[in-house]
PDB file of C-alpha atoms in Angstrom:
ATOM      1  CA  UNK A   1       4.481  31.139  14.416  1.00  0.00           C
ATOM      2  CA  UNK A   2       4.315  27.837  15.647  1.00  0.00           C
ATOM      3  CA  UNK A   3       7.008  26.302  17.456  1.00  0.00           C
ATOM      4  CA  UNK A   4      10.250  23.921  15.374  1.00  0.00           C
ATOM      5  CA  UNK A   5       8.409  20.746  17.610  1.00  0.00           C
ATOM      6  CA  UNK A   6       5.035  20.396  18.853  1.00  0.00           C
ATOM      7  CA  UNK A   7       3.893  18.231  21.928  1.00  0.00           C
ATOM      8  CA  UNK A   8       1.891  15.350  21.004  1.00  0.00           C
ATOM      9  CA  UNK A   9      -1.482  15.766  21.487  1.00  0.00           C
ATOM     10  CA  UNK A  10      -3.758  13.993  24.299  1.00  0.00           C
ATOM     11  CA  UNK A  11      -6.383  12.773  21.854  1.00  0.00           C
ATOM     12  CA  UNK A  12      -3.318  10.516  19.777  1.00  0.00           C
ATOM     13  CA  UNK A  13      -3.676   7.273  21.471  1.00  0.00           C
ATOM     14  CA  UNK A  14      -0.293   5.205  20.548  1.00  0.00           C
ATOM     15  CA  UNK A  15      -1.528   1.791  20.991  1.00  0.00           C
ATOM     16  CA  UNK A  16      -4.762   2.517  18.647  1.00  0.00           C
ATOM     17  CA  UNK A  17      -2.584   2.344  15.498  1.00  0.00           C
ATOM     18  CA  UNK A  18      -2.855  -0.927  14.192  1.00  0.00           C
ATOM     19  CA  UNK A  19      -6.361  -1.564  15.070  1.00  0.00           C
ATOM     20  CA  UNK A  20      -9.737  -0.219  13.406  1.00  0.00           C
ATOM     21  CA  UNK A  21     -11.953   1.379  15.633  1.00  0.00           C
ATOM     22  CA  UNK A  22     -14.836   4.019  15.408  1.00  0.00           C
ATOM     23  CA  UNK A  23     -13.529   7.826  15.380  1.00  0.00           C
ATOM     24  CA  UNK A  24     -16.133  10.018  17.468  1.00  0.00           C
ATOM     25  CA  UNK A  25     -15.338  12.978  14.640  1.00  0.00           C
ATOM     26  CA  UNK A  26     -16.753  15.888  16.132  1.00  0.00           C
ATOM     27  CA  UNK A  27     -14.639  15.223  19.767  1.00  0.00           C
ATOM     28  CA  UNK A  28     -11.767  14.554  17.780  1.00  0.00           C
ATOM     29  CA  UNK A  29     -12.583  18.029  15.212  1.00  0.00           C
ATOM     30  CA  UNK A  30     -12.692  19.511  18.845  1.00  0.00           C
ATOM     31  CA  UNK A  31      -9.976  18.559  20.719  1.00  0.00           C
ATOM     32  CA  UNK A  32      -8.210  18.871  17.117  1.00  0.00           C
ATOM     33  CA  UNK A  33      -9.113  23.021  16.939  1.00  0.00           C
ATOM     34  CA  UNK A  34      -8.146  23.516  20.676  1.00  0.00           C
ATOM     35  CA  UNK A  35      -4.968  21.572  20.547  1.00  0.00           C
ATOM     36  CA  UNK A  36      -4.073  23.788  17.611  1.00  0.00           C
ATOM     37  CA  UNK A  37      -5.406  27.096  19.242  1.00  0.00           C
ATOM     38  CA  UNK A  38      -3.312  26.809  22.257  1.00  0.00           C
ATOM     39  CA  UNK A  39       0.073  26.055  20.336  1.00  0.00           C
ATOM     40  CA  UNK A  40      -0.368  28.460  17.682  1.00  0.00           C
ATOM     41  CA  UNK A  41      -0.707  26.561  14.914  1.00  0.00           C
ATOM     42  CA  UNK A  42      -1.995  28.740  12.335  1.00  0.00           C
ATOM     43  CA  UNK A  43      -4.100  27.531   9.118  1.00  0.00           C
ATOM     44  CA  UNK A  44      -1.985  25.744   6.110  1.00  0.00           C
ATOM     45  CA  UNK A  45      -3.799  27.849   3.767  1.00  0.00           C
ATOM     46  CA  UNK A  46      -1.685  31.182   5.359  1.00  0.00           C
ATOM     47  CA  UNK A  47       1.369  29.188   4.865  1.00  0.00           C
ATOM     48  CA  UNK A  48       4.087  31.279   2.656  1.00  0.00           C
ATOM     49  CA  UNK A  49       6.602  28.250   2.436  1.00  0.00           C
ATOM     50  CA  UNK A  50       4.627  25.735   1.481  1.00  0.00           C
ATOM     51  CA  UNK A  51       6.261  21.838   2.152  1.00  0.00           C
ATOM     52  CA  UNK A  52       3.949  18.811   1.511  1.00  0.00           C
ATOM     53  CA  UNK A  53       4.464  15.428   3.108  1.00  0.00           C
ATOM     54  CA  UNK A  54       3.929  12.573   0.929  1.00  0.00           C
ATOM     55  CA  UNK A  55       2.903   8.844   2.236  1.00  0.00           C
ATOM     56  CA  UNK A  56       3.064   6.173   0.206  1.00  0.00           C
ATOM     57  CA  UNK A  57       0.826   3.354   0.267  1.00  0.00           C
ATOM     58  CA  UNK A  58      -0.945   3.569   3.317  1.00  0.00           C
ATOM     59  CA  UNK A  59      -4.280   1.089   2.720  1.00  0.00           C
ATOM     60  CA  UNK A  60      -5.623  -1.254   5.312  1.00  0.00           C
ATOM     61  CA  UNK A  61      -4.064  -4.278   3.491  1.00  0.00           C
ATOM     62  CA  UNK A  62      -0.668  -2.746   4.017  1.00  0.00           C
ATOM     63  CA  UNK A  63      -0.880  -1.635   7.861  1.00  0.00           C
ATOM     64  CA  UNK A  64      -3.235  -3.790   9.337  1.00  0.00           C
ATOM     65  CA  UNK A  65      -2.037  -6.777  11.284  1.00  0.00           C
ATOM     66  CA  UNK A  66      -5.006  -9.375  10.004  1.00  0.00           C
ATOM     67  CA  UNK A  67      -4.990  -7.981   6.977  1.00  0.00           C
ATOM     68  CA  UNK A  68      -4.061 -10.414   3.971  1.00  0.00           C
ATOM     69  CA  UNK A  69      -0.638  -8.441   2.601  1.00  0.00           C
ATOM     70  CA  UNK A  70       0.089  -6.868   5.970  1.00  0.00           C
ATOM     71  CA  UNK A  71       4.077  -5.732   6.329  1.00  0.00           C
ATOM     72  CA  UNK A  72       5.421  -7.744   9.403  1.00  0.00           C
ATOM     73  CA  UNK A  73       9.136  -6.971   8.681  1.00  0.00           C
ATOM     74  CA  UNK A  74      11.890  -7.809  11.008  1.00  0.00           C
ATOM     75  CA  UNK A  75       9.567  -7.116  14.314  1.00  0.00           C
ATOM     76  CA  UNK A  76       6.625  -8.855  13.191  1.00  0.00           C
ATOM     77  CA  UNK A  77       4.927  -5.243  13.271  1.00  0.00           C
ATOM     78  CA  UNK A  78       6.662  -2.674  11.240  1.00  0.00           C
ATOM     79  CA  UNK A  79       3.819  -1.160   9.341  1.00  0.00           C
ATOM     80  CA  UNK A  80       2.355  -0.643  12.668  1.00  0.00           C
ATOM     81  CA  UNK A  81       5.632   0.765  14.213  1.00  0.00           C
ATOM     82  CA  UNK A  82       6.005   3.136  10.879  1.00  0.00           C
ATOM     83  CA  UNK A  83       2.576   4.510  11.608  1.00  0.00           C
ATOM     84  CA  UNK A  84       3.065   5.370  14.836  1.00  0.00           C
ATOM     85  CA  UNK A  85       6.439   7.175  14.099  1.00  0.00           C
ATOM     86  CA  UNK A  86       4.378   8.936  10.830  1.00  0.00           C
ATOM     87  CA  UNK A  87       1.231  10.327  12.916  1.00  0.00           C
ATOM     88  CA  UNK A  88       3.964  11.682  15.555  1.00  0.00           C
ATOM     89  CA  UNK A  89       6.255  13.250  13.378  1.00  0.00           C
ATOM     90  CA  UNK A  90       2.801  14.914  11.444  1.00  0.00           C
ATOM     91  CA  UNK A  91       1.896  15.932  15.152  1.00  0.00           C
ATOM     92  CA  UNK A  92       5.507  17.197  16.114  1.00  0.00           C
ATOM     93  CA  UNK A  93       5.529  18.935  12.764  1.00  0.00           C
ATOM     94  CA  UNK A  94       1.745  20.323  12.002  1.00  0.00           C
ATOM     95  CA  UNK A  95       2.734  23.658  11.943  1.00  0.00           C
ATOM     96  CA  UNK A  96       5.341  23.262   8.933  1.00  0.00           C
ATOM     97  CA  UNK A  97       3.553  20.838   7.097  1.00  0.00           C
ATOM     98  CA  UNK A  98       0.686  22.421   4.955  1.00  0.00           C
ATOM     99  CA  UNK A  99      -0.666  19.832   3.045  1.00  0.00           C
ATOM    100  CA  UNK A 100      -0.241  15.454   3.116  1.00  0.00           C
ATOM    101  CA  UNK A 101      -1.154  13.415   0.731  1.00  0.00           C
ATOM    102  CA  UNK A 102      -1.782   9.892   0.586  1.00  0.00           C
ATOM    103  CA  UNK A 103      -1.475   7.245  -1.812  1.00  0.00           C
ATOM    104  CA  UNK A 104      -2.616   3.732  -2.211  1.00  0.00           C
ATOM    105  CA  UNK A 105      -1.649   0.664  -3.986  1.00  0.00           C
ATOM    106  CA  UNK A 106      -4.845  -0.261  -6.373  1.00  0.00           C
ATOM    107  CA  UNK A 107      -5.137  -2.869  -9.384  1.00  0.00           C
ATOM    108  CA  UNK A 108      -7.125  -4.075 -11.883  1.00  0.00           C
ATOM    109  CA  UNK A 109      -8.897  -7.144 -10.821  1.00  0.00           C
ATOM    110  CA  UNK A 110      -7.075  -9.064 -14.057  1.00  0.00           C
ATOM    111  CA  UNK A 111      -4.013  -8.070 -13.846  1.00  0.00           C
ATOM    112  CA  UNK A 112      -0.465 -10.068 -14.499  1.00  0.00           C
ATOM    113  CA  UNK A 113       0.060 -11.208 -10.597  1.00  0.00           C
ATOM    114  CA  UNK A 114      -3.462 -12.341 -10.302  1.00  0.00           C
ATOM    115  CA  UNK A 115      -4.429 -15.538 -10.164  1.00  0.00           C
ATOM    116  CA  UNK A 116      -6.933 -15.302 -12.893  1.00  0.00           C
ATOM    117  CA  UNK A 117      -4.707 -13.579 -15.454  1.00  0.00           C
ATOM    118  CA  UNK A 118      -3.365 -17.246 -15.932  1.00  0.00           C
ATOM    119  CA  UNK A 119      -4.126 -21.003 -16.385  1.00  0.00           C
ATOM    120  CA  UNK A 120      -2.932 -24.367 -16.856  1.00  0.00           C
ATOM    121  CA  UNK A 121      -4.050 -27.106 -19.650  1.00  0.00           C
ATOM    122  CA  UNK A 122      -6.694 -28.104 -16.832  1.00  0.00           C
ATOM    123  CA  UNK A 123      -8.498 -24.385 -16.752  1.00  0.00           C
ATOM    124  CA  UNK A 124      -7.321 -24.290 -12.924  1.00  0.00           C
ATOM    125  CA  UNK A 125      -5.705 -21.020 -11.930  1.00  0.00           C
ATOM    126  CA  UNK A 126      -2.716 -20.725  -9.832  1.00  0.00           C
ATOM    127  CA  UNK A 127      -3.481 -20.457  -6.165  1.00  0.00           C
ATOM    128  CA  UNK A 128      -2.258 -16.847  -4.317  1.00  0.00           C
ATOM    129  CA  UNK A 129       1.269 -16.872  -3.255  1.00  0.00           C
ATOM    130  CA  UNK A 130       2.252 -19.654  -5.692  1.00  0.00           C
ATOM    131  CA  UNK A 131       5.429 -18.380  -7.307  1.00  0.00           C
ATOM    132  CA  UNK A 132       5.613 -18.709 -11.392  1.00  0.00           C
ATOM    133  CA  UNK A 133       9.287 -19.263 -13.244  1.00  0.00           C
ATOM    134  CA  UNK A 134      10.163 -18.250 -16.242  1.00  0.00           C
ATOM    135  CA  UNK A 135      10.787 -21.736 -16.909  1.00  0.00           C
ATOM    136  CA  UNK A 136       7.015 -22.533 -15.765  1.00  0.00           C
ATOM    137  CA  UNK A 137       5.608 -20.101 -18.568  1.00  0.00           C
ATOM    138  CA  UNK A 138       8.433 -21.313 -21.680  1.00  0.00           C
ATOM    139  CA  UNK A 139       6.786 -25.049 -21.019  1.00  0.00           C
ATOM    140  CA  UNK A 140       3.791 -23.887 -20.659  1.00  0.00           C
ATOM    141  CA  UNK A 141       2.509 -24.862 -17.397  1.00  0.00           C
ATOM    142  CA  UNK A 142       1.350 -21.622 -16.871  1.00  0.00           C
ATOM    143  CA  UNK A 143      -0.031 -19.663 -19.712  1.00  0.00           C
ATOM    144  CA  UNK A 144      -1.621 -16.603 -20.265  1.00  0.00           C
ATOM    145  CA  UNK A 145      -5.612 -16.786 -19.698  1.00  0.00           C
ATOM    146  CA  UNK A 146      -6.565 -16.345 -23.002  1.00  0.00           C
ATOM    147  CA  UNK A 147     -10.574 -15.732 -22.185  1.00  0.00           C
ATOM    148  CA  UNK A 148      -9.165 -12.470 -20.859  1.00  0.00           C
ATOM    149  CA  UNK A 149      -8.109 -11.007 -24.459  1.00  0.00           C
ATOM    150  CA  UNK A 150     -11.454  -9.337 -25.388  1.00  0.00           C
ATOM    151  CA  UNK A 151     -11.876  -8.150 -21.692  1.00  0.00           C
ATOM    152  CA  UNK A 152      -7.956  -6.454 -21.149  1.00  0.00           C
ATOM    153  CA  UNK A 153      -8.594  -5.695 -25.143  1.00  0.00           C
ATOM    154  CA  UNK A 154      -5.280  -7.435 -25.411  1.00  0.00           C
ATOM    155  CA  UNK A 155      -4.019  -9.940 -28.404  1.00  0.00           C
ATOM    156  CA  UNK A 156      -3.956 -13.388 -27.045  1.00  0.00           C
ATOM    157  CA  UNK A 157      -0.671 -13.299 -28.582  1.00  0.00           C
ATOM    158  CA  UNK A 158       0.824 -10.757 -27.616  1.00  0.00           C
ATOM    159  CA  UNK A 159      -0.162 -11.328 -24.354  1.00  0.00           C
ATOM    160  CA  UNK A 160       1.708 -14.656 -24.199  1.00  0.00           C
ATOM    161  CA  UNK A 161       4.853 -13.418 -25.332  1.00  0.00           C
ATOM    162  CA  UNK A 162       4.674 -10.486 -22.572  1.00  0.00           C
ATOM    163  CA  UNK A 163       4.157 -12.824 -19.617  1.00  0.00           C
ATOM    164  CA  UNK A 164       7.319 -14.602 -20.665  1.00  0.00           C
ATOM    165  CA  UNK A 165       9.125 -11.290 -20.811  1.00  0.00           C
ATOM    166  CA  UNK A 166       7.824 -10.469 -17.351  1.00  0.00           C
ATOM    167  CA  UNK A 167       9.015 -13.667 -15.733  1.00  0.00           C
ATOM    168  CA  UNK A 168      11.919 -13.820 -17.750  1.00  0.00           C
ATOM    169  CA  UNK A 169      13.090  -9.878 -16.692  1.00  0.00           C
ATOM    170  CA  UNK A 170      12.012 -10.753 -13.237  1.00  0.00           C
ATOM    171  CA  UNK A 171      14.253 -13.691 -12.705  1.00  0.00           C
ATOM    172  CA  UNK A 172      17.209 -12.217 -14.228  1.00  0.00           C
ATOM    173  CA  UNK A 173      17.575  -9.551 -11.904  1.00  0.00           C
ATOM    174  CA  UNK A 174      18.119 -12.542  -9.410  1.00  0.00           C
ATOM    175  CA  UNK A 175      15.405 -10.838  -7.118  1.00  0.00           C
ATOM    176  CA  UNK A 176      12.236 -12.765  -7.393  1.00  0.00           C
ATOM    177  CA  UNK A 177       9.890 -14.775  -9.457  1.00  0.00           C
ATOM    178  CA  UNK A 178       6.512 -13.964  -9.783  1.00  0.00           C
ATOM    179  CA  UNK A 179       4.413 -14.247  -7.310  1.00  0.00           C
ATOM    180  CA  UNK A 180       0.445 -14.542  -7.269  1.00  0.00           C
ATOM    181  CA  UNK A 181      -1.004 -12.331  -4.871  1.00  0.00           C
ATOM    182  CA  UNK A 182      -4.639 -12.870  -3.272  1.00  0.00           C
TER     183      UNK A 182
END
């Protein structure tokens, strides 16, 4: 049985999380198997107790410094910092864990914080980041797209009367407008 906390191994290099490089797979599938051999950690598939570690949104966009939606946080590199303390605690903790899984953040290209899914009297879109009031949607400077009816199969308007809902539920929970994203 494997130990309550395993060493971390030599192959984890701490200061290559936050960077992409290329993985040599078969030394890492090595050093991987004889890590494991020499501190008894047995296969996941032999666990009895099974516990599953869930991560939560771990794309490129997210974690990666120069990437567009990258979380700085308080230090300027928390994603970064988070990943470091996740692959050591998976390390420190391989032979409890049987199984991870991942997710990621995806959307729809048209979607309501896109750029596109909206327009002005001019046909110009708003530009990412720009944030959109509920006041902004009730006069109409921004309005829902209507080209993108047929494509979302939506009615134009219904549509309409949902984006003001959206902005309008957004700002009264005093959090945040909506914001385009890139």
């Amino acid at each position: 049985m494997a130990r309550a906390t395993l060493p971390i191994p030599s192959h984890f290099q701490h200061d290559s999380v936050g960077r992409i490089y290329r993985v040599p797979y078969e030394q890492r599938a090595a050093e991987a198997r004889n890590w494991a051999s020499h501190h008894h950690v047995e296969p996941a598939a032999a666990d009895t107790f099974r516990i599953a570690l869930l991560a939560v949104d771990l794309q490129n966009t997210f974690c990666m410094p120069d990437f567009e939606l990258f979380v700085a946080g308080r230090s300027g590199h928390a994603a970064v910092e988070d990943c470091r303390r996740l692959c050591e605690f998976l390390y420190r903790n391989l032979g409890h864990i049987t199984q991870v899984i991942a997710t990621m953040d995806t959307h729809q290209a048209m979607q309501i914080f896109h750029g596109i899914y909206l327009v002005n009297d001019r046909g110009e879109h708003p530009s990412p980041y720009t944030r959109v009031s509920d006041e902004d949607v009730a006069t109409g400077k921004w309005k829902f797209n209507p080209h993108l009816a047929d494509t979302l199969n939506l009615d134009a308007d219904e549509a309409r009367q949902h984006l003001l809902h959206y902005v309008r539920t957004l700002q009264r929970t005093g959090k945040y407008e909506l914001s385009i994203w890139p």
